[in-house]
XYZ file of C-alpha atoms in Angstrom:
139
model
C -12.655 -3.012 2.008
C -13.867 0.346 1.383
C -10.044 2.162 0.288
C -6.347 2.519 0.530
C -4.832 5.727 1.703
C -1.691 7.164 0.837
C 0.059 10.108 1.570
C 1.665 12.209 -0.831
C 3.806 15.632 -1.538
C 1.983 16.552 -4.583
C -1.736 15.454 -5.264
C -1.678 16.315 -8.704
C 1.075 14.799 -9.940
C -0.009 11.398 -7.987
C -4.022 11.893 -9.523
C -1.964 11.960 -12.813
C 0.436 9.058 -11.911
C -3.107 7.060 -11.059
C -5.317 8.167 -13.655
C -2.609 7.566 -16.206
C -2.805 4.230 -15.141
C -6.263 3.680 -15.637
C -7.982 5.035 -11.889
C -10.958 7.771 -12.692
C -11.501 10.465 -9.817
C -14.483 9.691 -7.663
C -14.068 13.067 -6.020
C -11.957 15.349 -4.380
C -12.193 17.714 -0.900
C -10.550 19.739 1.361
C -10.455 17.805 5.235
C -10.553 19.687 8.137
C -11.998 20.331 11.614
C -13.070 18.458 15.044
C -14.405 15.615 13.145
C -10.740 15.010 11.447
C -8.551 15.947 14.289
C -10.848 13.048 16.484
C -11.056 10.633 13.649
C -6.979 10.432 12.407
C -5.858 11.708 16.206
C -3.689 14.736 14.922
C -4.517 18.269 15.732
C -5.403 20.904 13.481
C -5.882 18.952 10.322
C -5.905 20.867 6.896
C -5.806 18.743 4.071
C -6.705 17.797 0.598
C -7.790 14.021 -0.906
C -8.651 12.699 -3.920
C -10.194 9.527 -4.121
C -9.795 7.129 -7.649
C -11.806 3.901 -8.733
C -9.945 1.516 -10.223
C -11.614 0.797 -13.482
C -13.614 -2.313 -12.736
C -14.948 -0.053 -9.706
C -14.800 -2.496 -7.301
C -11.792 -0.654 -5.462
C -10.462 2.874 -4.979
C -7.643 4.498 -3.631
C -7.258 8.003 -1.306
C -4.552 10.461 -1.945
C -4.240 12.757 0.403
C -1.687 15.567 0.867
C -1.237 17.159 4.257
C -1.106 21.212 4.592
C -1.445 20.913 8.329
C 0.375 19.376 10.476
C 2.678 19.151 7.601
C 3.503 15.220 6.621
C 6.193 13.739 8.290
C 8.909 12.535 5.384
C 9.998 9.575 5.562
C 12.649 7.383 3.261
C 10.469 5.446 0.377
C 9.962 1.858 1.828
C 12.073 -0.853 -0.153
C 9.924 -3.911 -1.054
C 11.069 -5.439 1.777
C 10.113 -3.013 4.551
C 7.958 -4.323 7.306
C 4.357 -2.824 7.251
C 2.258 -1.283 3.696
C 4.694 -1.672 0.757
C 2.733 -1.979 -1.858
C -0.318 -1.837 -4.233
C -0.830 -4.233 -6.740
C -2.822 -3.417 -10.299
C -4.588 -6.132 -12.697
C -3.511 -4.556 -16.408
C -4.187 -5.988 -19.373
C -0.784 -4.637 -21.410
C 1.999 -4.539 -18.775
C 4.247 -2.948 -21.754
C 2.175 -0.603 -22.481
C 1.024 0.279 -19.041
C 4.836 0.714 -17.883
C 5.030 3.057 -20.792
C 2.002 5.151 -20.203
C 3.654 5.745 -16.463
C 7.819 6.802 -17.350
C 6.446 10.643 -17.945
C 4.612 10.569 -15.074
C 7.653 9.517 -12.796
C 7.729 5.648 -12.592
C 10.757 3.542 -11.873
C 10.907 0.225 -12.544
C 13.130 -1.273 -9.572
C 13.660 -4.229 -11.276
C 12.339 -5.793 -15.204
C 9.266 -6.871 -15.894
C 9.511 -10.409 -15.346
C 7.206 -13.769 -16.398
C 5.674 -16.462 -13.791
C 5.668 -19.602 -15.189
C 3.028 -19.418 -17.686
C 0.925 -17.059 -15.798
C 1.720 -13.300 -15.289
C 4.150 -10.597 -16.478
C 4.738 -8.918 -13.190
C 7.242 -6.010 -12.128
C 7.643 -3.567 -9.219
C 7.934 0.308 -10.118
C 8.133 3.412 -8.219
C 5.559 6.394 -8.281
C 4.820 9.320 -6.612
C 6.207 10.134 -3.082
C 8.380 7.151 -3.715
C 5.326 4.567 -3.968
C 5.388 1.436 -4.744
C 3.099 -0.158 -7.177
C 3.258 -3.533 -8.191
C 1.575 -4.750 -11.958
C 0.389 -7.877 -13.026
C -0.888 -9.212 -16.536
C -2.324 -12.378 -16.913
C -1.395 -13.987 -19.989
C -1.890 -17.876 -18.820
């Protein structure tokens, strides 16, 4: 897999959230032109993207802010929404990670839970309603 793309309302806020999570910026770019329209299936695309890489270097998230055509608002997904509903990250210290994300608008959907003697887990909502899951291996 190359990356997962997420459309966001505020690109800078989303970049701040994911860098607080530990990802690093691979690059930012303005996207427009016939090739973009043909690829995505929309006309008149003008967008800005930021690509962020996970600390292990293996995963990437592409955050996209559409200027044209305007992004289509949607209700924030629930954990049981059909389709893509969350992105999960492995972290070394789940509680410290949650504390780092709270100032960036993160909101716990439930509580930090322990699965057997194996993991601490939680779901939280981030920028633009994105659901992010965190997992800390403990066993």
